[in-house]
Amino acid sequence: MASSSEVSNPSGRPKLVLASASPRRLGLLQQAGIEPDALLPADVDETPLKNESAKDLAKRLARSKAEVARKVARVREDLKDAYILSADTVVVVGKRILPKAELVDEAAGCLRLLSGRAHRVYTSVCLITPKDSVRERLVETRVRFKRLSRDEFERYLASGDWRGKAGGYAIQGLAGTFVVKLVGSYSNVVGLPLYEAAALLDGEGYPVRSSWLDAA
Ligand SMILES: Cc1cn([C@H]2C[C@H](O)[C@@H](COP(=O)(O)OP(=O)(O)OP(=O)(O)O)O2)c(=O)[nH]c1=O
């Protein structure tokens, strides 16, 4: 356990950049007592390559986001030695990669495919250390939705809870009532597998647990 002087002196901790604009990812880290020092969202083209698998897409996008943020951080005096953390979440039904829904028609298409079926959610986490080593973890969660009634279908689309979400749903929102089975990490579906992300940070020398009291 870190001594009180270390714990009470958060500035002793190495800096952490979260390369994300996702309030869900920030919220998950904060829930775990991890407070990023900076948010550097990285706008990358999320279009899948021809015949690219969901796993490869998630890994490639998470890494791209981390690399974009690293270039920005390394030229900032306050972030030049920071850890850079990013993630990308992909929802797939069979081999079909679902889009991140921005339009109601996209959300309707996703729900039609998800209703009454099992699907998989992959989140890839990418960590770049202060010495620019790259560490990646890909986590899979299997989810099964109930068959949605017409009313559930229409009410969900009207809720807008699907906007900006991979696969057109947010398990932490209304869609939580559609989930009849989940095998694996719940936080992985929301957007950041906390066990794996914390283990990655800890394994690379970022003091996850000693920061808990800083967050208190
Ligand atoms: C499946 C699912 C996705 N999501 C969200 C998490 C992510 O914000 C989003 C996945 O899209 P991503 O492209 O992975 O992430 P993002 O564009 O929102 O944020 P950034 O790239 O800046 O990190 O979908 C949920 O909130 N709940 C869910 O159940």
XYZ file of N, CA and C and ligand atoms in Angstrom:
677
model
N 0.865 -1.186 0.000
C 0.000 0.000 0.000
C 0.902 1.238 0.000
N 0.637 2.191 -0.889
C 1.527 3.368 -0.979
C 1.446 4.129 0.342
N 2.569 4.779 0.702
C 2.519 5.539 1.966
C 1.606 6.753 1.765
N 1.121 7.318 2.914
C 0.131 8.410 2.819
C 0.732 9.575 2.033
N 2.043 9.869 2.208
C 2.581 11.054 1.497
C 2.437 10.830 -0.019
N 2.773 9.561 -0.473
C 2.626 9.317 -1.934
C 1.167 9.498 -2.331
N 0.253 8.859 -1.507
C -1.162 8.887 -1.901
C -1.671 10.322 -1.889
N -1.228 11.092 -0.896
C -1.788 12.466 -0.801
C -1.122 13.374 -1.823
N -0.152 12.850 -2.563
C 0.507 13.720 -3.542
C 0.272 13.172 -4.947
N -0.976 13.389 -5.441
C -1.315 12.762 -6.736
C -0.338 13.175 -7.829
N 0.263 14.379 -7.662
C 1.161 14.817 -8.753
C 2.332 13.843 -8.871
N 2.555 12.981 -7.821
C 3.636 11.989 -7.912
C 3.293 10.903 -8.917
N 1.984 10.825 -9.283
C 1.578 9.766 -10.195
C 1.956 10.143 -11.627
N 2.271 9.155 -12.464
C 2.481 9.463 -13.881
C 1.155 9.962 -14.481
N 1.237 10.733 -15.571
C 0.039 11.281 -16.189
C -0.632 10.212 -17.052
N -1.969 10.343 -17.140
C -2.755 9.432 -17.992
C -3.615 10.250 -18.933
N -3.502 9.971 -20.235
C -4.368 10.575 -21.254
C -5.377 9.542 -21.710
N -6.662 9.935 -21.725
C -7.694 9.067 -22.313
C -7.986 9.606 -23.709
N -7.674 8.782 -24.704
C -7.866 9.209 -26.105
C -9.299 8.877 -26.523
N -10.263 9.586 -25.939
C -11.672 9.261 -26.186
C -12.560 10.471 -25.945
N -13.638 10.507 -26.735
C -14.682 11.527 -26.517
C -15.903 10.881 -25.877
N -15.760 9.579 -25.539
C -16.920 8.835 -25.030
C -17.126 9.102 -23.537
N -18.243 9.711 -23.172
C -18.504 9.932 -21.742
C -18.641 8.616 -20.980
N -18.999 7.556 -21.727
C -19.125 6.239 -21.058
C -17.751 5.730 -20.658
N -16.772 5.898 -21.534
C -15.421 5.403 -21.214
C -14.832 6.194 -20.050
N -14.991 7.506 -20.079
C -14.492 8.324 -18.964
C -15.188 7.906 -17.673
N -16.500 7.727 -17.743
C -17.263 7.355 -16.540
C -16.821 6.020 -15.974
N -16.533 5.059 -16.841
C -16.096 3.740 -16.363
C -14.754 3.847 -15.643
N -13.827 4.618 -16.217
C -12.519 4.799 -15.552
C -12.704 5.474 -14.183
N -13.538 6.509 -14.166
C -13.755 7.237 -12.886
C -14.405 6.334 -11.843
N -15.310 5.466 -12.303
C -15.953 4.496 -11.382
C -14.873 3.621 -10.742
N -13.799 3.363 -11.505
C -12.716 2.495 -11.007
C -11.679 3.308 -10.239
N -11.990 4.597 -10.001
C -11.063 5.440 -9.233
C -9.882 5.921 -10.049
N -9.997 5.826 -11.356
C -8.893 6.267 -12.233
C -9.318 7.565 -12.916
N -8.627 8.645 -12.616
C -8.995 9.962 -13.173
C -7.954 10.374 -14.220
N -8.320 10.343 -15.498
C -7.337 10.756 -16.514
C -6.940 12.216 -16.284
N -5.710 12.553 -16.660
C -5.233 13.936 -16.523
C -5.643 14.772 -17.727
N -5.946 14.109 -18.838
C -6.348 14.856 -20.039
C -7.165 13.942 -20.948
N -8.086 14.574 -21.669
C -8.872 13.836 -22.674
C -8.410 14.334 -24.034
N -7.911 13.432 -24.862
C -7.478 13.816 -26.220
C -8.230 12.939 -27.221
N -9.508 13.296 -27.493
C -10.261 12.483 -28.454
C -9.554 12.439 -29.795
N -9.599 11.293 -30.437
C -8.924 11.141 -31.730
C -9.982 10.790 -32.773
N -10.104 11.650 -33.762
C -11.103 11.416 -34.798
C -10.470 10.551 -35.895
N -10.855 9.298 -35.954
C -10.282 8.407 -36.973
C -11.405 7.869 -37.854
N -11.065 7.528 -39.075
C -12.062 6.984 -40.014
C -12.390 5.547 -39.582
N -13.656 5.326 -39.215
C -14.033 4.023 -38.647
C -14.568 3.037 -39.688
N -14.400 3.397 -40.973
C -14.914 2.494 -42.016
C -14.105 1.188 -42.035
N -14.769 0.040 -41.947
C -14.025 -1.224 -41.996
C -13.318 -1.380 -43.348
N -12.142 -2.001 -43.325
C -11.444 -2.314 -44.580
C -12.163 -3.498 -45.236
N -11.912 -3.723 -46.512
C -12.568 -4.828 -47.234
C -12.222 -6.151 -46.537
N -13.251 -6.953 -46.216
C -13.081 -8.271 -45.564
C -12.426 -8.192 -44.181
N -12.406 -6.990 -43.581
C -11.781 -6.885 -42.245
C -12.703 -7.500 -41.198
N -12.143 -8.313 -40.301
C -12.970 -8.928 -39.250
C -13.261 -7.884 -38.172
N -14.277 -8.165 -37.349
C -14.633 -7.247 -36.251
C -13.460 -7.089 -35.286
N -12.778 -8.198 -35.005
C -11.643 -8.148 -34.079
C -10.541 -7.253 -34.627
N -10.222 -7.447 -35.903
C -9.134 -6.647 -36.511
C -9.529 -5.169 -36.596
N -10.801 -4.916 -36.877
C -11.285 -3.522 -36.961
C -11.132 -2.839 -35.595
N -11.583 -3.513 -34.544
C -11.513 -2.917 -33.197
C -10.054 -2.651 -32.807
N -9.182 -3.609 -33.109
C -7.753 -3.439 -32.763
C -7.139 -2.285 -33.551
N -7.438 -2.255 -34.830
C -6.848 -1.215 -35.694
C -7.316 0.170 -35.261
N -8.620 0.324 -34.958
C -9.145 1.647 -34.598
C -8.647 2.092 -33.220
N -8.600 1.154 -32.272
C -8.097 1.531 -30.939
C -6.653 2.004 -31.059
N -5.874 1.299 -31.849
C -4.461 1.668 -31.991
C -4.343 3.022 -32.700
N -5.164 3.230 -33.737
C -5.109 4.514 -34.469
C -5.422 5.673 -33.529
N -6.445 5.489 -32.695
C -6.824 6.562 -31.747
C -5.662 6.855 -30.794
N -5.027 5.781 -30.306
C -3.926 5.966 -29.349
C -2.751 6.669 -30.021
N -2.457 6.298 -31.254
C -1.321 6.905 -31.977
C -1.569 8.394 -32.236
N -2.816 8.733 -32.602
C -3.144 10.154 -32.856
C -2.927 10.952 -31.572
N -3.420 10.408 -30.466
C -3.302 11.116 -29.172
C -1.846 11.199 -28.737
N -1.075 10.142 -29.003
C 0.340 10.127 -28.604
C 1.107 11.261 -29.291
N 0.847 11.460 -30.562
C 1.549 12.521 -31.301
C 1.256 13.891 -30.671
N 0.007 14.074 -30.250
C -0.357 15.371 -29.633
C 0.299 15.496 -28.257
N 0.235 14.399 -27.477
C 0.729 14.460 -26.084
C 2.245 14.663 -26.036
N 2.956 14.013 -26.949
C 4.424 14.022 -26.856
C 5.021 15.410 -27.122
N 4.242 16.308 -27.695
C 4.777 17.671 -27.927
C 4.225 18.655 -26.898
N 3.546 18.121 -25.878
C 3.045 18.996 -24.799
C 3.886 18.784 -23.560
N 4.443 19.852 -23.030
C 5.329 19.754 -21.868
C 4.651 18.979 -20.740
N 3.340 19.204 -20.538
C 2.654 18.575 -19.393
C 2.265 17.123 -19.658
N 2.336 16.683 -20.925
C 1.875 15.305 -21.223
C 2.918 14.468 -21.945
N 4.146 15.037 -22.024
C 5.146 14.352 -22.888
C 5.504 12.967 -22.367
N 5.338 12.732 -21.024
C 5.655 11.404 -20.457
C 4.395 10.653 -20.046
N 3.288 10.972 -20.657
C 2.013 10.384 -20.216
C 1.775 8.981 -20.793
N 0.969 8.201 -20.047
C 0.378 6.973 -20.604
C -0.790 7.418 -21.471
N -1.006 6.702 -22.571
C -2.112 7.013 -23.488
C -3.019 5.776 -23.546
N -4.299 5.963 -23.211
C -5.236 4.830 -23.222
C -6.360 5.106 -24.216
N -6.670 4.115 -25.057
C -7.789 4.255 -26.002
C -8.550 2.946 -26.069
N -9.719 3.007 -26.729
C -10.508 1.780 -26.918
C -11.401 1.940 -28.132
N -11.815 0.807 -28.676
C -12.809 0.828 -29.744
C -13.710 -0.394 -29.586
N -15.008 -0.149 -29.719
C -16.000 -1.209 -29.513
C -16.728 -1.515 -30.813
N -16.816 -2.796 -31.144
C -17.498 -3.232 -32.377
C -18.518 -4.307 -32.025
N -19.725 -4.156 -32.588
C -20.797 -5.142 -32.368
C -20.983 -5.936 -33.660
N -21.049 -7.260 -33.519
C -21.167 -8.092 -34.734
C -22.214 -9.192 -34.531
N -23.046 -9.344 -35.554
C -24.061 -10.418 -35.563
C -23.639 -11.393 -36.662
N -23.269 -12.613 -36.245
C -22.699 -13.534 -37.243
C -21.396 -12.917 -37.721
N -21.256 -12.687 -39.005
C -20.054 -12.008 -39.492
C -20.343 -10.553 -39.833
N -21.547 -10.140 -39.555
C -21.969 -8.798 -39.986
C -21.637 -7.759 -38.915
N -20.746 -6.832 -39.282
C -20.358 -5.754 -38.357
C -21.448 -4.695 -38.374
N -21.978 -4.355 -37.199
C -23.031 -3.339 -37.136
C -22.408 -1.953 -37.048
N -23.077 -0.955 -37.616
C -22.530 0.410 -37.592
C -22.708 1.054 -36.209
N -22.031 2.177 -36.003
C -22.330 3.015 -34.853
C -23.490 3.899 -35.320
N -24.667 3.716 -34.682
C -25.891 4.344 -35.219
C -25.866 5.862 -35.023
N -26.064 6.584 -36.125
C -26.223 8.046 -36.031
C -27.616 8.441 -36.537
N -28.187 7.596 -37.397
C -29.508 7.896 -37.979
C -30.493 6.827 -37.518
N -31.754 7.185 -37.440
C -32.762 6.254 -36.909
C -32.876 5.010 -37.791
N -32.687 5.180 -39.098
C -32.769 3.999 -39.989
C -31.644 3.010 -39.676
N -30.439 3.541 -39.351
C -29.320 2.662 -38.978
C -29.674 1.915 -37.691
N -30.252 2.659 -36.744
C -30.612 2.036 -35.457
C -31.671 0.959 -35.676
N -32.648 1.236 -36.543
C -33.712 0.249 -36.825
C -33.108 -1.006 -37.451
N -32.174 -0.807 -38.387
C -31.511 -1.956 -39.024
C -30.765 -2.797 -38.008
N -30.084 -2.135 -37.066
C -29.342 -2.873 -36.017
C -30.307 -3.682 -35.157
N -31.385 -3.005 -34.716
C -32.325 -3.686 -33.799
C -32.980 -4.884 -34.470
N -33.272 -4.752 -35.762
C -33.896 -5.881 -36.466
C -32.956 -7.090 -36.454
N -31.650 -6.828 -36.595
C -30.676 -7.930 -36.596
C -30.433 -8.471 -35.193
N -30.541 -7.606 -34.189
C -30.213 -8.023 -32.803
C -31.392 -8.727 -32.125
N -32.608 -8.407 -32.540
C -33.792 -8.928 -31.857
C -33.854 -10.462 -31.926
N -33.972 -11.092 -30.749
C -34.161 -12.541 -30.701
C -32.926 -13.342 -31.057
N -31.750 -12.702 -31.060
C -30.527 -13.393 -31.488
C -29.379 -13.152 -30.510
N -28.336 -13.973 -30.668
C -27.081 -13.731 -29.931
C -26.159 -12.893 -30.822
N -25.358 -12.056 -30.188
C -24.347 -11.289 -30.939
C -23.099 -11.183 -30.072
N -22.051 -10.647 -30.632
C -20.797 -10.483 -29.898
C -20.373 -9.022 -29.905
N -19.789 -8.630 -28.787
C -19.264 -7.264 -28.672
C -17.765 -7.381 -28.402
N -16.982 -6.765 -29.259
C -15.516 -6.759 -29.073
C -15.075 -5.338 -28.718
N -14.336 -5.216 -27.650
C -13.659 -3.943 -27.380
C -12.159 -4.216 -27.341
N -11.441 -3.431 -28.124
C -9.985 -3.509 -28.066
C -9.479 -2.308 -27.267
N -8.583 -2.582 -26.334
C -7.980 -1.518 -25.513
C -6.526 -1.378 -25.945
N -6.099 -0.145 -26.139
C -4.700 0.076 -26.514
C -4.055 1.018 -25.496
N -2.899 0.625 -24.983
C -2.162 1.457 -24.027
C -0.772 1.731 -24.600
N -0.418 3.015 -24.682
C 0.953 3.372 -25.076
C 1.653 3.908 -23.823
N 2.784 3.309 -23.478
C 3.470 3.675 -22.227
C 4.313 4.935 -22.460
N 4.803 5.538 -21.368
C 5.659 6.733 -21.517
C 6.893 6.464 -22.385
N 7.296 5.188 -22.444
C 8.447 4.842 -23.290
C 8.011 4.398 -24.699
N 6.724 4.653 -25.014
C 6.149 4.362 -26.336
C 6.062 2.877 -26.674
N 6.017 2.024 -25.616
C 5.663 0.609 -25.889
C 4.153 0.551 -26.086
N 3.699 -0.324 -26.981
C 2.259 -0.447 -27.258
C 1.758 -1.783 -26.717
N 0.700 -1.707 -25.873
C 0.107 -2.928 -25.321
C -1.360 -2.948 -25.731
N -1.871 -4.116 -26.142
C -3.270 -4.201 -26.589
C -3.970 -5.387 -25.933
N -5.249 -5.240 -25.658
C -6.069 -6.351 -25.159
C -7.389 -6.308 -25.935
N -7.782 -7.455 -26.478
C -9.087 -7.551 -27.134
C -9.991 -8.415 -26.267
N -11.180 -7.896 -25.949
C -12.093 -8.625 -25.054
C -13.426 -8.853 -25.760
N -13.933 -10.082 -25.646
C -15.213 -10.444 -26.279
C -16.273 -10.699 -25.219
N -17.467 -10.158 -25.451
C -18.632 -10.473 -24.612
C -19.737 -10.988 -25.532
N -20.364 -12.079 -25.125
C -21.494 -12.615 -25.895
C -22.801 -12.150 -25.246
N -23.700 -11.625 -26.080
C -24.962 -11.072 -25.571
C -26.111 -11.665 -26.393
N -27.206 -11.991 -25.705
C -28.399 -12.433 -26.440
C -29.548 -11.484 -26.087
N -30.224 -10.982 -27.099
C -31.411 -10.126 -26.907
C -32.670 -10.973 -26.976
N -33.672 -10.534 -26.207
C -35.012 -11.131 -26.371
C -35.577 -10.708 -27.743
N -36.638 -11.356 -28.157
C -37.303 -10.890 -29.385
C -38.123 -9.651 -29.006
N -37.822 -8.546 -29.663
C -38.481 -7.295 -29.299
C -39.889 -7.251 -29.880
N -40.840 -6.768 -29.077
C -42.199 -6.543 -29.594
C -42.169 -5.279 -30.451
N -43.182 -5.102 -31.263
C -43.268 -3.894 -32.106
C -43.221 -2.647 -31.232
N -43.934 -2.720 -30.101
C -43.967 -1.561 -29.200
C -42.568 -1.257 -28.654
N -41.841 -2.298 -28.217
C -40.471 -2.099 -27.690
C -39.576 -1.511 -28.775
N -39.733 -2.033 -29.961
C -38.929 -1.604 -31.110
C -39.151 -0.103 -31.343
N -40.420 0.280 -31.434
C -40.757 1.677 -31.749
C -40.373 2.613 -30.595
N -40.607 2.157 -29.354
C -40.253 3.015 -28.210
C -38.749 3.198 -28.103
N -37.995 2.123 -28.449
C -36.531 2.270 -28.344
C -36.020 3.265 -29.377
N -36.539 3.134 -30.609
C -36.098 4.065 -31.662
C -36.472 5.495 -31.276
N -37.628 5.672 -30.692
C -38.080 7.034 -30.309
C -37.228 7.596 -29.162
N -36.610 6.695 -28.379
C -35.845 7.166 -27.197
C -34.544 7.880 -27.598
N -33.995 7.500 -28.778
C -32.721 8.102 -29.190
C -31.527 7.582 -28.397
N -31.770 6.578 -27.535
C -30.692 6.036 -26.677
C -29.630 5.324 -27.515
N -29.957 5.069 -28.753
C -29.065 4.341 -29.678
C -28.035 5.256 -30.341
N -28.259 6.591 -30.235
C -27.409 7.541 -31.004
C -25.954 7.499 -30.552
N -25.035 7.307 -31.488
C -23.594 7.325 -31.169
C -23.110 6.045 -30.514
N -23.970 4.994 -30.582
C -23.588 3.741 -29.903
C -23.270 2.676 -30.950
N -22.194 1.936 -30.686
C -21.870 0.800 -31.573
C -23.047 -0.171 -31.527
N -23.442 -0.644 -32.731
C -24.525 -1.617 -32.778
C -25.884 -1.025 -32.489
N -25.941 0.301 -32.321
C -27.234 0.973 -32.154
C -27.929 0.676 -30.842
N -27.141 0.362 -29.791
C -27.807 0.200 -28.480
C -26.840 0.500 -27.353
N -27.412 0.811 -26.203
C -26.610 1.064 -24.996
C -27.126 0.141 -23.902
N -26.306 -0.873 -23.571
C -26.744 -1.880 -22.584
C -26.981 -1.236 -21.224
N -26.296 -0.131 -20.948
C -26.463 0.543 -19.652
C -27.735 1.395 -19.611
N -28.430 1.457 -20.770
C -29.676 2.240 -20.841
C -30.868 1.320 -21.022
N -31.857 1.796 -21.776
C -33.117 1.047 -21.970
C -32.857 -0.362 -22.511
N -31.825 -0.496 -23.351
C -31.574 -1.806 -23.993
C -31.190 -2.868 -22.969
N -30.873 -2.435 -21.755
C -30.581 -3.424 -20.703
C -31.757 -4.356 -20.462
N -32.973 -3.860 -20.803
C -34.168 -4.701 -20.586
C -34.351 -5.723 -21.714
N -33.487 -5.659 -22.739
C -33.606 -6.617 -23.863
C -32.677 -7.829 -23.664
N -31.741 -7.697 -22.687
C -30.655 -8.678 -22.577
C -31.121 -9.900 -21.783
N -31.246 -11.034 -22.457
C -31.654 -12.253 -21.748
C -30.453 -13.066 -21.304
N -29.284 -12.797 -21.942
C -28.085 -13.564 -21.542
C -26.852 -12.745 -21.877
N -25.865 -12.775 -20.955
C -24.591 -12.080 -21.190
C -23.488 -12.974 -20.650
N -22.531 -13.284 -21.512
C -21.404 -14.124 -21.077
C -20.127 -13.315 -21.273
N -19.495 -12.935 -20.152
C -18.250 -12.159 -20.216
C -18.424 -10.825 -19.521
N -17.580 -9.872 -19.895
C -17.509 -8.583 -19.199
C -18.633 -7.642 -19.626
N -19.391 -7.158 -18.648
C -20.458 -6.169 -18.918
C -19.821 -4.832 -19.324
N -18.796 -4.389 -18.578
C -18.198 -3.075 -18.887
C -17.578 -3.088 -20.289
N -17.210 -4.281 -20.754
C -16.670 -4.397 -22.114
C -17.709 -3.991 -23.148
N -18.982 -4.302 -22.864
C -20.062 -3.938 -23.803
C -20.275 -2.421 -23.776
N -20.222 -1.856 -22.567
C -20.446 -0.393 -22.437
C -19.356 0.371 -23.193
N -18.112 -0.217 -23.179
C -17.077 0.446 -23.974
C -15.666 0.336 -23.418
N -15.515 -0.230 -22.177
C -14.157 -0.387 -21.644
C -14.130 -1.567 -20.672
N -13.443 -2.674 -21.026
C -13.358 -3.807 -20.094
C -12.460 -3.421 -18.923
N -13.111 -3.192 -17.774
C -12.361 -2.580 -16.655
C -11.289 -3.500 -16.095
N -11.612 -4.807 -15.985
C -10.584 -5.708 -15.424
C -9.332 -5.659 -16.299
N -9.533 -5.783 -17.615
C -8.387 -5.847 -18.533
C -7.664 -4.507 -18.613
N -8.457 -3.399 -18.615
C -7.809 -2.075 -18.697
C -6.983 -1.801 -17.442
N -7.534 -2.151 -16.260
C -6.788 -1.927 -15.005
C -5.540 -2.809 -14.968
N -5.691 -4.060 -15.425
C -4.532 -4.977 -15.417
C -3.441 -4.477 -16.361
N -3.871 -3.945 -17.495
C -2.908 -3.407 -18.472
C -2.130 -2.236 -17.874
N -2.873 -1.312 -17.252
C -2.226 -0.140 -16.640
C -1.290 -0.564 -15.521
N -1.823 -1.434 -14.634
C -1.001 -1.910 -13.502
C 0.262 -2.606 -14.014
N 0.074 -3.444 -15.014
C 1.203 -4.239 -15.535
C 2.294 -3.384 -16.153
N 1.913 -2.172 -16.563
C 2.888 -1.275 -17.220
C 3.325 -0.154 -16.287
N 3.004 -0.337 -14.966
C 3.561 0.603 -13.985
C 2.723 1.821 -13.673
N 1.456 1.850 -14.196
C 0.592 2.977 -13.789
C -0.103 2.558 -12.489
N 0.038 3.335 -11.417
C -0.438 2.881 -10.094
C -1.953 2.975 -9.959
N -2.675 1.999 -10.543
C -4.145 2.045 -10.514
C -4.648 2.107 -9.080
N -4.169 1.202 -8.252
C -4.801 1.097 -6.931
C -4.380 2.234 -6.013
N -3.165 2.717 -6.148
C -2.767 3.776 -5.214
C -3.475 5.076 -5.589
N -4.124 5.116 -6.806
C -4.807 6.371 -7.166
C -6.225 6.384 -6.582
N -6.651 5.198 -6.042
C -8.037 5.154 -5.565
C -8.285 6.234 -4.525
N -7.321 6.396 -3.600
C -7.589 7.363 -2.519
C -7.537 8.796 -3.079
N -6.745 9.020 -4.155
C -6.723 10.372 -4.750
C -8.138 10.739 -5.195
N -8.823 9.674 -5.702
C -10.149 9.971 -6.303
C -11.193 10.200 -5.201
N -10.855 9.766 -3.966
C -11.896 9.827 -2.892
C -12.233 11.287 -2.588
C -22.590 -1.609 -27.347
C -22.513 -0.327 -26.583
C -21.769 0.733 -27.079
N -21.725 1.911 -26.343
C -20.946 3.070 -26.819
C -19.527 3.124 -26.225
C -18.816 4.007 -27.210
O -18.987 5.363 -26.839
C -19.536 3.705 -28.515
C -18.663 2.795 -29.362
O -18.143 3.548 -30.382
P -16.556 3.799 -30.482
O -16.288 4.222 -31.878
O -15.814 2.644 -29.917
O -16.273 4.991 -29.485
P -16.754 6.521 -29.584
O -16.651 7.018 -30.990
O -18.058 6.678 -28.892
O -15.697 7.257 -28.668
P -14.099 7.370 -28.905
O -13.804 6.781 -30.235
O -13.850 8.853 -28.843
O -13.504 6.623 -27.752
O -20.734 3.000 -28.226
C -22.419 2.073 -25.157
O -22.361 3.156 -24.522
N -23.147 1.025 -24.668
C -23.234 -0.166 -25.335
O -23.931 -1.091 -24.860
